[in-house]
mmCIF file of C-alpha atoms and ligand atoms in Angstrom:
data_model
loop_
_atom_site.group_PDB
_atom_site.id
_atom_site.type_symbol
_atom_site.label_atom_id
_atom_site.label_comp_id
_atom_site.label_asym_id
_atom_site.label_seq_id
_atom_site.Cartn_x
_atom_site.Cartn_y
_atom_site.Cartn_z
ATOM 1 C CA MET U 1 -9.531 14.614 -19.980
ATOM 2 C CA VAL U 2 -5.320 14.821 -20.767
ATOM 3 C CA ILE U 3 -3.454 17.049 -18.071
ATOM 4 C CA GLU U 4 0.431 18.596 -20.068
ATOM 5 C CA LEU U 5 2.128 17.737 -17.033
ATOM 6 C CA LYS U 6 5.708 18.694 -18.648
ATOM 7 C CA LYS U 7 5.896 20.264 -22.285
ATOM 8 C CA ASN U 8 5.429 16.692 -24.519
ATOM 9 C CA VAL U 9 4.400 14.168 -21.127
ATOM 10 C CA TYR U 10 0.999 13.414 -20.314
ATOM 11 C CA TRP U 11 -1.589 12.626 -17.585
ATOM 12 C CA VAL U 12 -4.439 10.043 -19.853
ATOM 13 C CA GLY U 13 -5.510 7.998 -16.955
ATOM 14 C CA LYS U 14 -8.206 8.013 -14.779
ATOM 15 C CA VAL U 15 -9.840 9.264 -12.247
ATOM 16 C CA ASP U 16 -12.045 6.830 -9.908
ATOM 17 C CA TRP U 17 -13.867 8.395 -7.562
ATOM 18 C CA GLU U 18 -16.792 5.217 -7.120
ATOM 19 C CA LEU U 19 -13.931 3.214 -5.748
ATOM 20 C CA ARG U 20 -14.228 1.907 -2.300
ATOM 21 C CA LYS U 21 -12.450 -1.464 -1.743
ATOM 22 C CA PHE U 22 -9.346 -2.667 -4.051
ATOM 23 C CA HIS U 23 -7.693 -6.531 -4.654
ATOM 24 C CA GLY U 24 -11.371 -7.852 -5.199
ATOM 25 C CA GLU U 25 -13.015 -6.886 -0.793
ATOM 26 C CA GLU U 26 -9.258 -6.668 0.798
ATOM 27 C CA TYR U 27 -8.575 -3.189 0.504
ATOM 28 C CA SER U 28 -10.995 -0.802 1.507
ATOM 29 C CA ALA U 29 -10.470 2.576 -0.370
ATOM 30 C CA HIS U 30 -12.055 5.620 1.464
ATOM 31 C CA LYS U 31 -10.810 7.708 -0.439
ATOM 32 C CA GLY U 32 -11.374 6.790 -4.317
ATOM 33 C CA THR U 33 -8.236 5.863 -5.968
ATOM 34 C CA SER U 34 -6.873 7.300 -10.022
ATOM 35 C CA TYR U 35 -5.475 5.094 -12.531
ATOM 36 C CA ASN U 36 -2.065 6.518 -13.643
ATOM 37 C CA SER U 37 -1.354 6.011 -17.391
ATOM 38 C CA TYR U 38 1.294 8.558 -19.261
ATOM 39 C CA LEU U 39 2.033 9.696 -22.945
ATOM 40 C CA ILE U 40 5.493 11.038 -24.156
ATOM 41 C CA ARG U 41 5.995 12.485 -27.337
ATOM 42 C CA ASP U 42 9.180 12.735 -29.366
ATOM 43 C CA GLU U 43 10.393 11.578 -31.843
ATOM 44 C CA LYS U 44 9.018 8.501 -30.846
ATOM 45 C CA THR U 45 5.923 8.145 -28.913
ATOM 46 C CA VAL U 46 5.894 5.744 -24.885
ATOM 47 C CA LEU U 47 2.141 5.147 -23.108
ATOM 48 C CA ILE U 48 3.073 4.052 -19.562
ATOM 49 C CA ASP U 49 1.093 1.446 -18.232
ATOM 50 C CA THR U 50 -3.232 1.802 -19.075
ATOM 51 C CA VAL U 51 -5.996 2.136 -17.101
ATOM 52 C CA TRP U 52 -8.048 -1.218 -14.447
ATOM 53 C CA ASN U 53 -10.521 -2.348 -17.177
ATOM 54 C CA PRO U 54 -13.352 -1.285 -16.327
ATOM 55 C CA PHE U 55 -12.658 1.812 -18.197
ATOM 56 C CA CYS U 56 -10.875 0.662 -20.626
ATOM 57 C CA LYS U 57 -13.066 1.733 -23.338
ATOM 58 C CA GLU U 58 -13.143 5.126 -21.958
ATOM 59 C CA PHE U 59 -9.628 4.717 -22.135
ATOM 60 C CA VAL U 60 -8.435 4.065 -25.472
ATOM 61 C CA GLU U 61 -11.410 6.627 -26.452
ATOM 62 C CA ASN U 62 -9.650 9.513 -24.489
ATOM 63 C CA LEU U 63 -6.244 8.651 -25.819
ATOM 64 C CA LYS U 64 -7.459 8.814 -29.500
ATOM 65 C CA LYS U 65 -9.139 11.885 -29.580
ATOM 66 C CA THR U 66 -5.216 13.128 -27.908
ATOM 67 C CA ILE U 67 -3.753 11.252 -30.841
ATOM 68 C CA ASP U 68 -3.596 8.827 -33.382
ATOM 69 C CA LEU U 69 -3.241 5.726 -31.773
ATOM 70 C CA ARG U 70 -0.671 4.429 -34.741
ATOM 71 C CA LYS U 71 1.365 7.368 -34.047
ATOM 72 C CA ILE U 72 2.120 5.336 -30.488
ATOM 73 C CA ASP U 73 5.040 3.589 -30.961
ATOM 74 C CA TYR U 74 5.769 1.732 -27.772
ATOM 75 C CA ILE U 75 4.201 0.678 -24.218
ATOM 76 C CA VAL U 76 5.089 0.020 -21.355
ATOM 77 C CA SER U 77 4.043 -1.955 -19.016
ATOM 78 C CA ASN U 78 5.740 -0.854 -15.243
ATOM 79 C CA HIS U 79 3.846 -3.704 -13.915
ATOM 80 C CA ALA U 80 1.072 -6.676 -14.903
ATOM 81 C CA GLU U 81 -1.301 -6.025 -12.048
ATOM 82 C CA VAL U 82 -4.392 -5.924 -14.134
ATOM 83 C CA ASP U 83 -5.370 -2.356 -12.653
ATOM 84 C CA HIS U 84 -2.896 -0.850 -14.773
ATOM 85 C CA SER U 85 -2.607 -3.140 -17.882
ATOM 86 C CA GLY U 86 -6.441 -4.139 -17.610
ATOM 87 C CA SER U 87 -6.855 -1.941 -20.643
ATOM 88 C CA LEU U 88 -4.692 -3.634 -22.479
ATOM 89 C CA ASP U 89 -6.536 -6.308 -24.347
ATOM 90 C CA GLU U 90 -9.321 -3.300 -26.021
ATOM 91 C CA LEU U 91 -5.568 -0.951 -26.860
ATOM 92 C CA MET U 92 -3.731 -3.069 -28.866
ATOM 93 C CA LYS U 93 -7.467 -4.232 -30.434
ATOM 94 C CA HIS U 94 -6.483 -1.190 -31.950
ATOM 95 C CA ILE U 95 -2.306 -1.407 -32.577
ATOM 96 C CA PRO U 96 -1.710 -4.975 -32.517
ATOM 97 C CA ASP U 97 1.775 -5.165 -33.292
ATOM 98 C CA THR U 98 3.022 -2.296 -31.321
ATOM 99 C CA PRO U 99 6.265 -3.423 -28.368
ATOM 100 C CA ILE U 100 5.298 -3.874 -25.085
ATOM 101 C CA TYR U 101 7.819 -3.363 -22.694
ATOM 102 C CA CYS U 102 8.075 -4.821 -19.519
ATOM 103 C CA THR U 103 10.274 -7.508 -17.122
ATOM 104 C CA ALA U 104 10.278 -11.003 -18.284
ATOM 105 C CA ASN U 105 8.304 -11.884 -14.952
ATOM 106 C CA GLY U 106 6.584 -8.741 -16.985
ATOM 107 C CA VAL U 107 6.472 -10.938 -20.257
ATOM 108 C CA GLU U 108 4.840 -14.229 -17.502
ATOM 109 C CA SER U 109 2.432 -11.676 -16.115
ATOM 110 C CA LEU U 110 1.197 -10.645 -19.176
ATOM 111 C CA ILE U 111 0.644 -13.911 -21.147
ATOM 112 C CA GLY U 112 -0.916 -15.693 -17.519
ATOM 113 C CA HIS U 113 -3.675 -12.080 -17.505
ATOM 114 C CA PHE U 114 -4.732 -12.605 -21.359
ATOM 115 C CA HIS U 115 -2.828 -15.364 -22.804
ATOM 116 C CA LYS U 116 -1.830 -13.234 -25.507
ATOM 117 C CA ASP U 117 1.531 -13.701 -28.054
ATOM 118 C CA TRP U 118 1.926 -9.803 -28.448
ATOM 119 C CA ASN U 119 4.880 -8.409 -29.226
ATOM 120 C CA PHE U 120 6.609 -8.075 -25.818
ATOM 121 C CA VAL U 121 10.565 -6.797 -25.123
ATOM 122 C CA PRO U 122 11.817 -8.006 -21.787
ATOM 123 C CA ILE U 123 13.990 -5.435 -20.616
ATOM 124 C CA LYS U 124 16.846 -5.261 -18.003
ATOM 125 C CA THR U 125 17.914 -2.689 -15.518
ATOM 126 C CA GLY U 126 19.721 -0.641 -17.279
ATOM 127 C CA ASP U 127 18.061 -0.749 -20.450
ATOM 128 C CA LYS U 128 17.309 1.735 -22.360
ATOM 129 C CA LEU U 129 14.872 3.081 -24.775
ATOM 130 C CA LEU U 130 15.621 6.321 -26.559
ATOM 131 C CA LEU U 131 12.701 8.454 -27.594
ATOM 132 C CA GLY U 132 14.224 11.397 -29.916
ATOM 133 C CA ARG U 133 15.551 14.379 -27.186
ATOM 134 C CA ARG U 134 15.425 12.405 -23.796
ATOM 135 C CA GLU U 135 15.558 8.794 -22.985
ATOM 136 C CA LEU U 136 13.399 6.142 -20.847
ATOM 137 C CA VAL U 137 15.627 4.301 -18.740
ATOM 138 C CA PHE U 138 14.534 1.260 -16.627
ATOM 139 C CA ILE U 139 15.063 0.202 -13.576
ATOM 140 C CA GLU U 140 13.474 -2.900 -12.281
ATOM 141 C CA ALA U 141 12.057 -3.464 -8.862
ATOM 142 C CA PRO U 142 11.407 -7.147 -8.189
ATOM 143 C CA MET U 143 8.281 -7.368 -5.145
ATOM 144 C CA LEU U 144 7.711 -3.384 -5.104
ATOM 145 C CA HIS U 145 4.878 -4.648 -4.571
ATOM 146 C CA TRP U 146 5.602 -8.079 -8.248
ATOM 147 C CA PRO U 147 7.523 -9.328 -9.333
ATOM 148 C CA ASP U 148 7.222 -8.011 -12.673
ATOM 149 C CA SER U 149 6.979 -4.577 -10.836
ATOM 150 C CA MET U 150 9.759 -1.886 -12.440
ATOM 151 C CA PHE U 151 10.008 2.136 -12.561
ATOM 152 C CA CYS U 152 12.150 3.941 -16.176
ATOM 153 C CA TYR U 153 12.927 8.093 -15.825
ATOM 154 C CA LEU U 154 12.586 10.252 -18.236
ATOM 155 C CA THR U 155 15.720 12.028 -19.252
ATOM 156 C CA LYS U 156 16.340 15.094 -19.662
ATOM 157 C CA ASP U 157 12.219 16.304 -18.121
ATOM 158 C CA ASN U 158 13.812 14.512 -14.539
ATOM 159 C CA ILE U 159 10.779 12.175 -14.630
ATOM 160 C CA LEU U 160 9.658 8.906 -12.263
ATOM 161 C CA PHE U 161 7.244 7.167 -13.514
ATOM 162 C CA SER U 162 7.049 4.644 -10.376
ATOM 163 C CA ASN U 163 3.984 2.504 -10.741
ATOM 164 C CA ASP U 164 2.337 1.512 -6.511
ATOM 165 C CA ALA U 165 5.862 2.385 -5.189
ATOM 166 C CA PHE U 166 4.960 6.328 -3.690
ATOM 167 C CA GLY U 167 1.585 6.108 -5.095
ATOM 168 C CA GLN U 168 -1.916 6.166 -2.529
ATOM 169 C CA HIS U 169 -6.081 4.756 -3.482
ATOM 170 C CA TYR U 170 -6.660 8.510 -3.108
ATOM 171 C CA ALA U 171 -9.049 10.557 -6.312
ATOM 172 C CA THR U 172 -8.599 14.134 -6.288
ATOM 173 C CA GLU U 173 -8.908 15.962 -9.983
ATOM 174 C CA LEU U 174 -6.253 18.545 -8.139
ATOM 175 C CA LEU U 175 -3.151 16.339 -8.937
ATOM 176 C CA TYR U 176 -0.532 17.319 -7.663
ATOM 177 C CA ASN U 177 0.729 16.717 -4.106
ATOM 178 C CA ASP U 178 1.159 20.387 -3.162
ATOM 179 C CA LEU U 179 -2.723 20.939 -4.116
ATOM 180 C CA VAL U 180 -4.324 18.436 -2.519
ATOM 181 C CA ASP U 181 -4.821 18.201 1.865
ATOM 182 C CA GLN U 182 -1.469 16.599 3.343
ATOM 183 C CA ALA U 183 -3.307 15.288 6.262
ATOM 184 C CA GLU U 184 -5.909 13.314 3.861
ATOM 185 C CA LEU U 185 -2.889 12.484 1.697
ATOM 186 C CA PHE U 186 -0.100 11.205 4.137
ATOM 187 C CA GLN U 187 -3.078 9.178 5.858
ATOM 188 C CA GLU U 188 -3.768 7.133 2.355
ATOM 189 C CA CYS U 189 0.113 7.425 1.077
ATOM 190 C CA ILE U 190 0.946 5.810 4.901
ATOM 191 C CA LYS U 191 -2.404 2.849 5.086
ATOM 192 C CA TYR U 192 -0.329 2.367 1.214
ATOM 193 C CA TYR U 193 2.822 1.121 2.451
ATOM 194 C CA ALA U 194 1.621 0.127 5.522
ATOM 195 C CA ASN U 195 -0.987 -2.309 3.973
ATOM 196 C CA ILE U 196 0.940 -3.550 0.573
ATOM 197 C CA LEU U 197 4.019 -3.181 1.420
ATOM 198 C CA THR U 198 4.919 -3.707 4.592
ATOM 199 C CA PRO U 199 6.345 -7.485 3.844
ATOM 200 C CA PHE U 200 8.361 -6.073 1.172
ATOM 201 C CA SER U 201 10.519 -3.698 3.155
ATOM 202 C CA SER U 202 14.426 -4.731 3.325
ATOM 203 C CA LEU U 203 13.702 -4.772 -0.122
ATOM 204 C CA VAL U 204 11.512 -1.065 -0.630
ATOM 205 C CA GLU U 205 15.359 0.177 1.514
ATOM 206 C CA ARG U 206 17.632 -1.562 -1.042
ATOM 207 C CA LYS U 207 16.058 0.252 -4.008
ATOM 208 C CA ILE U 208 15.891 3.312 -2.259
ATOM 209 C CA ASN U 209 19.307 2.975 -1.654
ATOM 210 C CA GLU U 210 20.503 2.037 -5.106
ATOM 211 C CA PHE U 211 17.747 4.938 -7.126
ATOM 212 C CA ILE U 212 19.779 7.503 -4.543
ATOM 213 C CA SER U 213 22.995 6.132 -5.654
ATOM 214 C CA LEU U 214 22.301 6.399 -9.320
ATOM 215 C CA ASP U 215 21.575 10.213 -7.607
ATOM 216 C CA LEU U 216 19.764 11.068 -10.800
ATOM 217 C CA PRO U 217 18.132 14.877 -10.982
ATOM 218 C CA LEU U 218 14.463 14.568 -9.560
ATOM 219 C CA GLU U 219 12.441 16.870 -10.550
ATOM 220 C CA MET U 220 8.655 14.753 -10.720
ATOM 221 C CA ILE U 221 6.903 11.459 -9.216
ATOM 222 C CA CYS U 222 4.736 9.844 -11.484
ATOM 223 C CA THR U 223 3.267 7.053 -9.722
ATOM 224 C CA SER U 224 -0.108 4.929 -10.791
ATOM 225 C CA HIS U 225 -2.274 5.672 -8.198
ATOM 226 C CA GLY U 226 -3.238 8.542 -6.362
ATOM 227 C CA VAL U 227 -1.024 12.521 -6.724
ATOM 228 C CA ILE U 228 2.285 13.817 -8.944
ATOM 229 C CA TRP U 229 4.970 14.406 -6.853
ATOM 230 C CA ARG U 230 6.352 17.658 -8.062
ATOM 231 C CA ASP U 231 6.670 19.968 -4.608
ATOM 232 C CA ASN U 232 9.955 18.650 -3.003
ATOM 233 C CA PRO U 233 9.133 15.318 -5.153
ATOM 234 C CA SER U 234 12.022 13.534 -2.773
ATOM 235 C CA GLN U 235 9.851 14.401 0.508
ATOM 236 C CA ILE U 236 7.717 11.089 -0.215
ATOM 237 C CA VAL U 237 10.945 8.544 -1.041
ATOM 238 C CA GLN U 238 12.619 9.643 2.517
ATOM 239 C CA LYS U 239 9.663 8.904 4.410
ATOM 240 C CA TYR U 240 9.459 5.855 1.918
ATOM 241 C CA ALA U 241 13.004 4.706 3.542
ATOM 242 C CA ASP U 242 11.497 5.738 7.083
ATOM 243 C CA TRP U 243 8.992 3.622 6.826
ATOM 244 C CA SER U 244 11.326 0.860 6.070
ATOM 245 C CA LYS U 245 12.803 0.991 8.549
ATOM 246 C CA ASN U 246 10.462 -0.806 10.667
ATOM 247 C CA TYR U 247 8.743 1.241 11.963
ATOM 248 C CA LYS U 248 7.542 2.762 14.909
ATOM 249 C CA GLU U 249 5.824 5.301 16.800
ATOM 250 C CA ASN U 250 4.726 6.335 20.198
ATOM 251 C CA GLN U 251 2.290 3.882 20.462
ATOM 252 C CA ILE U 252 0.048 1.265 21.693
ATOM 253 C CA THR U 253 -2.765 -0.601 20.053
ATOM 254 C CA ILE U 254 -5.268 -2.367 21.169
ATOM 255 C CA VAL U 255 -7.312 -5.182 18.950
ATOM 256 C CA TYR U 256 -10.225 -7.389 20.491
ATOM 257 C CA ASP U 257 -13.304 -9.294 20.017
ATOM 258 C CA THR U 258 -16.009 -9.279 22.432
ATOM 259 C CA MET U 259 -19.124 -11.288 23.003
ATOM 260 C CA TRP U 260 -21.051 -9.994 25.492
ATOM 261 C CA ASN U 261 -18.648 -6.956 27.104
ATOM 262 C CA GLY U 262 -15.835 -8.719 29.389
ATOM 263 C CA THR U 263 -12.814 -9.311 27.254
ATOM 264 C CA ARG U 264 -13.778 -4.564 25.367
ATOM 265 C CA ALA U 265 -13.667 -4.580 29.405
ATOM 266 C CA MET U 266 -10.897 -5.717 29.545
ATOM 267 C CA ALA U 267 -9.936 -4.036 26.690
ATOM 268 C CA GLU U 268 -10.688 -1.201 28.399
ATOM 269 C CA ALA U 269 -9.214 -1.531 31.701
ATOM 270 C CA ILE U 270 -6.125 -2.164 30.230
ATOM 271 C CA ALA U 271 -5.462 0.543 27.732
ATOM 272 C CA HIS U 272 -6.860 3.376 31.078
ATOM 273 C CA GLY U 273 -3.580 0.732 33.000
ATOM 274 C CA ILE U 274 -1.074 1.886 29.958
ATOM 275 C CA MET U 275 -2.282 6.441 30.168
ATOM 276 C CA SER U 276 -2.062 6.186 33.582
ATOM 277 C CA ALA U 277 1.686 5.032 33.581
ATOM 278 C CA ASP U 278 2.605 6.832 30.732
ATOM 279 C CA GLU U 279 1.017 9.989 29.606
ATOM 280 C CA LYS U 280 3.625 10.335 26.967
ATOM 281 C CA VAL U 281 1.632 6.892 25.202
ATOM 282 C CA VAL U 282 -1.010 6.996 22.257
ATOM 283 C CA CYS U 283 -3.550 4.372 23.335
ATOM 284 C CA LYS U 284 -6.022 3.759 20.849
ATOM 285 C CA LEU U 285 -9.033 0.205 20.459
ATOM 286 C CA PHE U 286 -10.668 -1.384 17.328
ATOM 287 C CA ASN U 287 -12.855 -3.892 17.705
ATOM 288 C CA ILE U 288 -11.433 -5.505 14.595
ATOM 289 C CA SER U 289 -14.914 -6.822 14.326
ATOM 290 C CA ARG U 290 -16.875 -3.315 13.447
ATOM 291 C CA SER U 291 -13.725 -1.485 12.454
ATOM 292 C CA ASP U 292 -12.083 -1.334 8.985
ATOM 293 C CA LYS U 293 -9.803 -4.466 9.299
ATOM 294 C CA ASN U 294 -7.084 -1.585 6.803
ATOM 295 C CA ASP U 295 -7.641 0.952 8.677
ATOM 296 C CA THR U 296 -6.795 -1.113 11.757
ATOM 297 C CA VAL U 297 -3.252 -2.701 10.116
ATOM 298 C CA THR U 298 -2.255 0.954 9.967
ATOM 299 C CA GLU U 299 -2.600 1.879 13.325
ATOM 300 C CA VAL U 300 -0.421 -1.222 13.623
ATOM 301 C CA PHE U 301 1.713 0.081 11.454
ATOM 302 C CA LYS U 302 2.590 2.434 13.606
ATOM 303 C CA SER U 303 2.405 0.994 17.010
ATOM 304 C CA LYS U 304 5.051 0.172 19.266
ATOM 305 C CA VAL U 305 2.743 -2.516 20.943
ATOM 306 C CA LEU U 306 0.126 -4.276 19.686
ATOM 307 C CA LEU U 307 -2.805 -6.304 22.333
ATOM 308 C CA VAL U 308 -5.006 -8.934 20.793
ATOM 309 C CA GLY U 309 -7.909 -9.814 22.673
ATOM 310 C CA SER U 310 -10.696 -12.323 22.470
ATOM 311 C CA PRO U 311 -12.722 -14.572 24.791
ATOM 312 C CA THR U 312 -12.436 -17.793 23.658
ATOM 313 C CA ILE U 313 -15.096 -19.963 22.077
ATOM 314 C CA ASN U 314 -15.172 -23.314 21.006
ATOM 315 C CA ARG U 315 -11.471 -24.222 22.535
ATOM 316 C CA GLY U 316 -10.965 -21.165 20.162
ATOM 317 C CA ILE U 317 -10.988 -17.530 19.285
ATOM 318 C CA LEU U 318 -13.367 -15.304 17.829
ATOM 319 C CA SER U 319 -13.406 -15.299 13.604
ATOM 320 C CA ALA U 320 -12.554 -12.037 13.315
ATOM 321 C CA VAL U 321 -9.628 -12.030 15.628
ATOM 322 C CA ALA U 322 -8.408 -14.806 13.726
ATOM 323 C CA GLY U 323 -9.618 -13.189 10.465
ATOM 324 C CA PHE U 324 -6.703 -9.922 11.707
ATOM 325 C CA LEU U 325 -3.985 -12.270 13.073
ATOM 326 C CA GLU U 326 -3.717 -14.108 9.918
ATOM 327 C CA GLU U 327 -3.623 -10.372 7.500
ATOM 328 C CA ILE U 328 -0.894 -9.716 10.031
ATOM 329 C CA ARG U 329 0.763 -13.109 9.580
ATOM 330 C CA GLY U 330 1.144 -12.100 5.663
ATOM 331 C CA LEU U 331 2.101 -8.957 6.803
ATOM 332 C CA LYS U 332 5.169 -9.810 8.399
ATOM 333 C CA PHE U 333 5.909 -6.863 11.052
ATOM 334 C CA LYS U 334 9.585 -6.484 12.214
ATOM 335 C CA GLY U 335 10.119 -4.876 15.389
ATOM 336 C CA LYS U 336 7.205 -5.265 17.657
ATOM 337 C CA LYS U 337 6.350 -6.072 20.107
ATOM 338 C CA ALA U 338 3.048 -8.013 21.299
ATOM 339 C CA ALA U 339 0.918 -9.531 23.991
ATOM 340 C CA ALA U 340 -2.803 -11.222 24.151
ATOM 341 C CA PHE U 341 -6.117 -11.097 26.778
ATOM 342 C CA GLY U 342 -9.259 -12.479 26.462
ATOM 343 C CA THR U 343 -11.761 -13.565 29.149
ATOM 344 C CA TYR U 344 -13.652 -17.585 29.039
ATOM 345 C CA GLY U 345 -16.264 -19.392 30.420
ATOM 346 C CA TRP U 346 -14.226 -22.903 31.109
ATOM 347 C CA SER U 347 -11.249 -23.600 28.747
ATOM 348 C CA GLY U 348 -9.805 -20.301 28.293
ATOM 349 C CA GLU U 349 -7.930 -21.038 25.078
ATOM 350 C CA SER U 350 -7.985 -18.260 23.445
ATOM 351 C CA VAL U 351 -5.090 -16.530 24.993
ATOM 352 C CA LYS U 352 -3.353 -19.276 24.204
ATOM 353 C CA MET U 353 -3.770 -19.043 20.903
ATOM 354 C CA ILE U 354 -3.142 -15.497 19.864
ATOM 355 C CA ASN U 355 -0.336 -16.125 20.694
ATOM 356 C CA LYS U 356 0.515 -19.064 18.627
ATOM 357 C CA GLY U 357 -0.580 -16.256 15.477
ATOM 358 C CA LEU U 358 0.953 -13.228 17.396
ATOM 359 C CA GLU U 359 4.651 -15.182 17.382
ATOM 360 C CA GLU U 360 3.616 -16.864 13.892
ATOM 361 C CA ALA U 361 3.720 -12.943 11.893
ATOM 362 C CA GLY U 362 6.491 -11.885 13.530
ATOM 363 C CA PHE U 363 5.829 -9.732 17.419
ATOM 364 C CA GLU U 364 7.826 -10.903 20.160
ATOM 365 C CA LEU U 365 5.294 -11.665 23.380
ATOM 366 C CA LEU U 366 6.337 -10.311 26.149
ATOM 367 C CA ASN U 367 4.561 -11.813 28.619
ATOM 368 C CA GLU U 368 2.123 -15.146 28.693
ATOM 369 C CA GLY U 369 -0.689 -12.840 28.406
ATOM 370 C CA ILE U 370 -4.240 -12.317 31.255
ATOM 371 C CA LYS U 371 -6.909 -14.412 31.347
ATOM 372 C CA SER U 372 -9.969 -13.351 32.818
ATOM 373 C CA ILE U 373 -13.397 -15.611 34.017
ATOM 374 C CA TRP U 374 -16.316 -14.854 33.333
ATOM 375 C CA ASN U 375 -17.572 -11.452 33.374
ATOM 376 C CA PRO U 376 -14.161 -9.094 34.868
ATOM 377 C CA ASN U 377 -15.028 -7.820 38.761
ATOM 378 C CA ASP U 378 -13.010 -5.084 39.705
ATOM 379 C CA LYS U 379 -11.276 -7.710 41.071
ATOM 380 C CA ALA U 380 -10.525 -8.720 37.895
ATOM 381 C CA LEU U 381 -10.131 -5.185 35.931
ATOM 382 C CA ASP U 382 -7.787 -3.474 38.857
ATOM 383 C CA GLU U 383 -5.433 -6.147 37.889
ATOM 384 C CA CYS U 384 -6.268 -5.547 34.080
ATOM 385 C CA ILE U 385 -5.348 -1.907 35.054
ATOM 386 C CA LYS U 386 -2.125 -2.730 36.457
ATOM 387 C CA TYR U 387 -1.162 -5.352 33.426
ATOM 388 C CA GLY U 388 -1.142 -2.476 31.444
ATOM 389 C CA LYS U 389 0.574 -0.421 33.448
ATOM 390 C CA GLU U 390 3.390 -3.460 33.606
ATOM 391 C CA ILE U 391 2.811 -2.632 29.793
ATOM 392 C CA ALA U 392 3.305 1.255 29.345
ATOM 393 C CA LYS U 393 6.528 0.398 31.578
ATOM 394 C CA LEU U 394 8.180 -2.634 30.107
ATOM 395 C CA THR U 395 8.102 -0.113 26.714
ATOM 396 C CA LYS U 396 8.462 3.148 27.207
ATOM 397 C CA MET U 397 9.926 5.131 24.996
ATOM 398 C CA GLY U 398 12.606 7.143 26.301
HETATM 399 FE FE1 LIG S 401 -1.801 -0.786 -8.678
HETATM 400 FE FE2 LIG S 401 0.106 -3.276 -7.822
HETATM 401 O O1 LIG S 401 -1.364 -1.966 -8.752
#
């Protein structure tokens, strides 16, 4: 399938309706995804990115129906991760000498993936590629989200090809942002940001400021996943600007696991206390062993406070909670507060261990946490309600 976005600018990607897990098993993609590739025809013809390699033959066959492959003068690889570069190997069998424009880090990554001595042309920010009537301007975007990542901008048509940035794992045949369900779209956008871009928020903020200072007219943002932003494309740039600044809503998220429902009872009593002390705060509970990890991370991203609970087992914590703490350690959330809770029978290390994990993940501890021996009785649950009220009062937003 080929779709003309503007005169002589074509979408030549692949919509992957079946995908449910991305990055191996790390990222849940409930709505599938797309791998967006673009072809620009002018006096010279340029292909921007390819698609994931399970679709490489389909991609190349589709391209062949659109253009004699030998007429592709340049390839631009905005990002070497294989969901975008994965069809290069197949494509280069047909046009082995075609120059591939990418960053210096892109050269390294592409060689690292494919072990091929292709005709690489390393670029730097501000370098231009004259296509004829229009030119492509390159903008390096290191660590958004790999060292090699870059954007390119098509003059006259005023299109930013942003690769992963501003994208989302969202399969749709409707292609454009104004045609799809807005709640679904923005849920996938914030999930993508929370799970992939959070560790690089300071770089996101800087890159957005740099892009705004270039004062380039912007008619369309063509990302590498999901919709093309043609209706008010700045809206997603503004969202990224907001999300990059220690984003939080008036929400408290409680994440726990439980063996015999004691820690669950504590979680629910704490939530009851929170909600009875602050009727405006959103409080959500997730049993992490039964919840989607990435959806839960998205809720943490939206939260001002995170409470984590586990019973003590083998002088430690339940493995699902341990995995979750590792997940949030890597994401480097900033400006969020946290506390721990859990049941125990004898040694009772869980709260201490969770506190340590939360601190290592960059959360500010509100207190030492709350423990309850064996299965919490009414008195212990009253203590949890009281504890929840204290958390709500300590963190109440204007
Ligand atoms: Fe969509 Fe970083 O790859």
